[in-house]
XYZ file of C-alpha atoms in Angstrom:
241
model
C -96.996 -64.878 35.091
C -101.134 -65.585 36.277
C -103.796 -63.549 34.914
C -105.088 -60.174 37.783
C -108.314 -61.245 39.256
C -111.792 -60.006 38.029
C -114.533 -59.828 40.092
C -117.674 -57.464 40.681
C -118.859 -55.976 43.974
C -121.532 -53.821 44.791
C -121.667 -49.800 45.087
C -123.504 -49.229 48.190
C -122.377 -44.963 49.279
C -120.674 -41.836 48.455
C -119.532 -39.591 51.072
C -117.701 -36.396 50.444
C -114.419 -36.382 52.547
C -113.203 -32.990 51.286
C -114.058 -30.261 48.958
C -114.560 -32.128 45.338
C -112.887 -35.178 47.217
C -115.210 -38.728 48.140
C -115.108 -42.223 49.428
C -116.481 -44.709 47.920
C -118.428 -47.860 49.637
C -118.704 -50.856 47.772
C -119.983 -54.507 50.125
C -117.569 -57.457 49.842
C -119.501 -59.516 51.476
C -120.209 -61.541 47.655
C -115.985 -61.482 47.436
C -113.605 -64.271 46.699
C -113.165 -66.898 49.252
C -109.632 -66.033 50.424
C -106.757 -67.512 49.128
C -108.508 -67.692 45.541
C -106.627 -64.000 44.833
C -109.023 -61.671 46.721
C -107.232 -60.752 50.117
C -105.380 -58.229 49.838
C -101.914 -56.213 51.274
C -102.734 -53.019 52.471
C -101.593 -50.117 50.038
C -102.533 -51.786 46.804
C -104.441 -50.514 44.156
C -107.427 -51.344 41.410
C -108.726 -50.879 38.280
C -112.063 -50.045 37.646
C -113.924 -50.723 35.170
C -117.165 -48.741 33.216
C -118.028 -50.424 29.914
C -114.574 -48.806 27.665
C -112.960 -47.158 30.236
C -110.814 -47.489 33.236
C -108.852 -45.784 35.929
C -106.681 -47.121 38.954
C -107.569 -46.696 43.074
C -105.716 -47.611 45.466
C -107.534 -49.230 48.067
C -108.151 -46.527 51.344
C -109.633 -49.771 53.290
C -108.169 -52.158 55.216
C -107.356 -55.413 54.607
C -109.390 -56.324 57.773
C -112.574 -54.909 56.649
C -115.008 -58.095 55.522
C -117.558 -55.564 54.764
C -116.414 -52.968 52.834
C -113.977 -52.001 49.657
C -113.155 -48.274 49.877
C -111.572 -46.165 47.352
C -110.776 -42.141 47.383
C -111.005 -39.829 44.837
C -111.214 -36.102 43.515
C -113.138 -35.544 41.263
C -112.066 -34.730 37.620
C -114.253 -33.097 34.605
C -113.992 -36.671 33.300
C -116.765 -39.119 31.315
C -115.741 -41.851 33.485
C -115.841 -39.840 37.347
C -118.612 -38.164 36.392
C -120.318 -42.071 36.008
C -118.685 -42.808 39.016
C -120.543 -39.532 40.720
C -123.295 -41.233 39.810
C -123.688 -44.063 41.113
C -126.116 -46.206 42.251
C -127.032 -48.279 45.211
C -127.200 -51.589 43.868
C -124.708 -51.242 40.436
C -122.435 -53.996 40.330
C -119.325 -52.545 39.634
C -116.822 -54.504 37.521
C -112.942 -54.520 39.274
C -109.185 -55.849 38.824
C -106.663 -56.085 40.535
C -105.021 -57.029 42.857
C -101.884 -54.822 42.693
C -99.062 -52.170 43.607
C -95.742 -52.709 45.168
C -96.317 -49.813 47.686
C -96.456 -52.204 50.194
C -94.809 -52.075 54.445
C -91.422 -54.622 53.048
C -91.518 -55.464 57.114
C -94.426 -54.733 60.114
C -90.696 -54.524 62.413
C -88.650 -51.577 60.812
C -88.928 -47.712 60.467
C -90.812 -45.761 57.552
C -90.951 -42.295 56.435
C -94.252 -41.198 54.640
C -93.748 -38.835 52.206
C -97.143 -37.850 50.833
C -98.764 -34.870 48.063
C -102.973 -34.356 48.368
C -104.912 -37.828 47.351
C -101.403 -39.978 47.524
C -102.420 -40.201 51.189
C -105.457 -42.640 50.567
C -103.007 -45.950 50.128
C -101.846 -45.051 54.003
C -105.809 -44.844 55.496
C -105.297 -48.494 54.471
C -101.984 -48.927 56.254
C -102.681 -47.095 59.158
C -105.802 -49.093 59.906
C -104.300 -52.221 59.064
C -101.437 -50.946 61.889
C -103.375 -49.972 64.652
C -105.826 -52.716 64.007
C -103.289 -55.495 64.244
C -101.113 -53.169 66.524
C -97.812 -54.165 65.161
C -95.237 -52.729 66.589
C -94.178 -50.405 63.221
C -92.810 -46.925 63.198
C -94.192 -44.651 60.766
C -93.868 -40.764 60.124
C -95.956 -39.775 58.124
C -95.286 -35.381 56.712
C -98.746 -34.658 54.096
C -99.005 -31.667 51.855
C -101.683 -29.655 50.727
C -102.858 -27.170 49.412
C -105.982 -25.723 51.307
C -107.216 -27.110 54.452
C -110.748 -27.640 52.854
C -108.782 -30.107 51.062
C -107.432 -31.517 54.067
C -108.595 -35.735 53.907
C -108.155 -37.982 57.222
C -106.642 -35.729 59.209
C -108.551 -36.107 62.585
C -108.638 -40.178 61.862
C -104.772 -40.351 61.483
C -104.760 -37.974 64.855
C -107.010 -40.382 66.938
C -104.117 -43.367 65.315
C -101.598 -41.795 66.514
C -103.480 -40.297 70.096
C -103.065 -44.669 70.721
C -100.236 -45.784 69.290
C -96.408 -43.976 70.540
C -95.123 -45.147 67.068
C -97.509 -43.047 64.714
C -96.414 -39.731 63.706
C -99.207 -37.731 61.830
C -97.666 -34.424 60.885
C -99.743 -31.947 58.138
C -98.732 -29.316 56.728
C -100.045 -26.774 54.136
C -98.498 -24.666 51.202
C -101.333 -22.270 50.029
C -103.078 -21.697 53.505
C -103.982 -18.263 52.877
C -106.074 -19.228 50.565
C -107.804 -21.178 53.745
C -111.365 -20.453 54.542
C -111.573 -22.393 58.210
C -108.583 -21.658 60.323
C -105.001 -24.505 60.893
C -102.508 -24.478 63.332
C -100.118 -26.897 62.149
C -97.579 -26.832 59.374
C -97.444 -24.330 56.997
C -95.561 -24.357 53.720
C -94.115 -27.195 51.326
C -92.072 -30.572 52.520
C -88.741 -29.642 52.880
C -85.063 -30.875 54.864
C -85.323 -29.171 57.437
C -89.005 -30.472 58.429
C -88.133 -33.313 57.752
C -85.429 -33.808 60.063
C -87.602 -31.636 62.779
C -89.389 -35.360 63.168
C -87.089 -38.153 62.149
C -84.043 -38.002 64.069
C -82.191 -40.613 62.673
C -82.494 -39.649 58.622
C -80.264 -42.561 56.704
C -82.537 -44.951 58.869
C -85.933 -45.414 57.643
C -87.395 -46.436 54.321
C -88.909 -43.380 52.941
C -91.996 -44.281 50.554
C -93.034 -41.427 48.289
C -96.396 -40.725 46.829
C -98.348 -37.804 45.705
C -98.518 -36.273 42.012
C -95.424 -36.605 39.905
C -93.343 -33.659 40.332
C -93.781 -33.538 44.251
C -92.786 -37.097 43.759
C -89.481 -36.018 41.746
C -88.867 -33.173 44.183
C -89.301 -34.862 47.456
C -87.059 -38.101 45.876
C -83.617 -34.852 44.960
C -84.843 -33.882 48.052
C -83.406 -36.724 50.029
C -81.739 -38.365 47.826
C -79.307 -34.937 48.915
C -80.216 -35.855 52.369
C -77.569 -39.006 51.706
C -80.609 -41.767 51.724
C -79.787 -44.897 50.212
C -81.862 -45.292 46.553
C -82.384 -48.871 47.486
C -84.617 -47.685 50.737
C -86.801 -45.564 49.260
C -90.450 -46.495 47.637
C -91.902 -43.658 45.220
C -95.563 -43.714 43.532
C -96.860 -41.201 41.532
C -100.435 -39.896 40.794
C -101.074 -38.888 37.977
C -104.338 -37.973 36.088
C -106.255 -38.400 39.459
């Protein structure tokens, strides 16, 4: 097995996209030439290193984006996240990758993504790539957030939905009472009833489940209870993010 490729990208900027959540942009102009291990598949992740510390991040930009590689993350009280937040333009950052199996098995299949919070980041890469390539992949995204202020990518995903009949975007809030802003969408946790509300044939799609470990376990239990075969499930837990 080949060793993961190591590369350096230049930090460009950061943008706050929700409460305590930022997207970080790294210049991709100096990346290795295609065919030398760099080109990634939408949904994969990289390892970022500062000094002796490192952290895994899903790539949130599309493989078609030749200008930037982006990662989107919630800021926690850790030395690594503090260093990330304090990056200044022009600083070189070390990466290792590319990794991960949270990628589409085939482009002409149907997928249901059951997502919790920041676990939605791989969908930013996947949905933009499908939209740019005009692929026939059918995707229903059910994403759960606590409050309106924590929601990310909703507007971007709804724009893709508006021009792509194969994409359905559903966000639900579990703690609407704690939100400052108003919300007219779904509320409550993702449930069997909610899934069946938006999926005609629940046995047909692949189910991709990503989020905090407890949420992932709960979704696996629901999908198994519906009678979906295990080979049609893919899961990825975002712990310690």
